[in-house]
Amino acid sequence: AQSVSQHNHHVILSEAASLELGCNYSYGGTVNLFWYVQYPGQHLQLLLKYFSGDPLVKGIKGFEAEFIKSKFSFNLRKPSVQWSDTAEYFCAVNAFRGNTPLVFGKGTRLSVIA
Amino acid sequence: EAGVAQSPRYKIIEKRQSVAFWCNPISGHATLYWYQQILGQGPKLLIQFQNNGVVDDSQLPKDRFSAERLKGVDSTLKIQPAKLEDSAVYLCASSSTGGGGETQYFGPGTRLLVL
């Protein structure tokens, strides 16, 4: 069965600090990987995704993630966070082929302070 | 384009009562998902529809939960009778065809509190 581990439950950063959120997955096959974000009071929305090609994926709002197959990881990064990045971040995975649902990690809450 | 619509946004009921949630996916999306998100956890799939057929309901507690998507468009999720542990946010999502790399678009969710 697929599973996703997010290492940090709550991260607190000052504005302009760099961000890296860890995500590891467990699955015995080729996968698609996603990062979703939930801003306060808003619904889940896609930040970025990887399904093939360049393992370094760029998303919205300056976020990027790198797929490292050998480590089963898909860490999210941003060089300089802003107060508006305060949100909950979810890593998710599903099988590359077929009509399969997303399996989510528990999420990481990011608080950015001025 | 309009997003995924859900109602109600909030619901408070007592245990053993019944409750129903409604979802209208993005127009033209064939695949519809219901997820349960308990506080402090990520969303967990309850049921997946492709048009009006069920693709995966392996994690749906069928003794109390039911869902339907009769005309392949909107969907209803019902809990009867509710238990305290059903307190959660119920999220509806849709995607175009359900293919593996497709983006799933989420609605705002229904926050259920069972007392």
XYZ file of C-alpha atoms in Angstrom, chain A:
114
model
C 0.000 0.000 0.000
C 1.122 3.534 -0.679
C 2.076 5.846 2.172
C 3.510 9.334 2.523
C 5.602 10.704 5.377
C 6.039 14.393 6.040
C 8.795 14.929 8.552
C 7.825 18.247 10.034
C 4.520 18.866 11.761
C 4.974 22.602 12.294
C 7.672 24.865 10.893
C 8.150 28.475 11.986
C 10.289 30.759 9.839
C 11.046 34.436 9.617
C 10.311 36.269 6.391
C 13.059 35.885 3.787
C 14.279 32.609 5.311
C 14.681 29.606 3.054
C 12.222 26.751 3.245
C 12.547 23.028 2.759
C 9.742 20.648 3.669
C 10.484 16.959 3.588
C 8.326 14.311 1.936
C 9.061 10.614 1.541
C 6.773 8.076 -0.017
C 6.463 4.324 -0.053
C 5.208 2.623 -3.193
C 6.398 -0.321 -5.238
C 6.015 1.249 -8.655
C 6.145 4.408 -10.723
C 4.339 7.317 -9.130
C 3.008 10.791 -9.642
C 3.864 13.254 -6.865
C 2.029 16.358 -5.775
C 2.270 19.203 -3.314
C -1.003 20.827 -2.315
C -1.363 23.950 -0.181
C -4.209 25.115 2.005
C -4.133 28.791 2.956
C -6.134 29.819 6.033
C -9.830 29.717 5.250
C -9.291 28.465 1.715
C -9.591 25.129 -0.016
C -6.778 22.802 -1.037
C -5.064 23.863 -4.227
C -2.260 22.428 -6.303
C 1.172 23.940 -5.802
C 3.088 21.701 -8.195
C 3.280 18.138 -9.452
C 5.697 15.680 -10.988
C 4.786 12.837 -13.305
C 7.700 12.527 -15.732
C 10.682 14.336 -17.199
C 12.855 16.837 -15.347
C 12.907 15.827 -11.673
C 13.130 19.485 -10.643
C 9.613 20.857 -10.843
C 8.686 24.501 -10.562
C 5.293 25.538 -9.272
C 3.360 28.639 -8.438
C 4.546 31.439 -6.139
C 8.234 30.556 -6.461
C 7.992 27.048 -5.042
C 9.925 24.114 -6.462
C 10.342 20.459 -5.606
C 12.887 17.839 -6.521
C 12.060 14.201 -7.124
C 14.914 11.939 -5.994
C 13.910 8.430 -7.024
C 16.690 6.676 -5.112
C 15.570 8.314 -1.884
C 11.832 8.080 -2.540
C 11.688 11.781 -1.760
C 9.931 14.844 -3.134
C 11.000 17.762 -0.953
C 9.449 21.193 -1.360
C 11.662 24.278 -1.404
C 11.419 28.038 -1.606
C 14.485 30.285 -1.368
C 12.772 33.169 0.452
C 9.416 32.829 2.204
C 6.873 35.574 2.663
C 4.251 36.104 5.337
C 1.629 35.134 2.744
C 3.139 31.623 2.530
C 1.667 30.836 5.939
C -0.424 27.750 5.213
C -0.627 23.985 5.542
C 1.295 21.989 2.954
C 0.405 18.443 1.930
C 2.493 16.005 -0.062
C 0.538 13.364 -2.016
C 1.217 10.421 -4.308
C -0.673 8.173 -6.671
C 0.192 5.450 -9.132
C 1.571 6.654 -12.448
C -0.949 4.790 -14.496
C -4.546 4.069 -13.866
C -7.383 5.700 -12.100
C -6.051 5.795 -8.563
C -6.777 8.226 -5.743
C -4.270 10.441 -4.005
C -2.628 9.262 -0.795
C -1.750 12.256 1.371
C 0.781 12.861 4.097
C -0.325 14.359 7.393
C 0.665 17.849 6.344
C 3.149 20.451 7.563
C 1.937 23.711 9.010
C 4.147 26.626 8.022
C 4.019 29.840 10.021
C 5.967 32.786 8.637
C 6.594 35.610 11.045
C 7.610 39.160 10.227
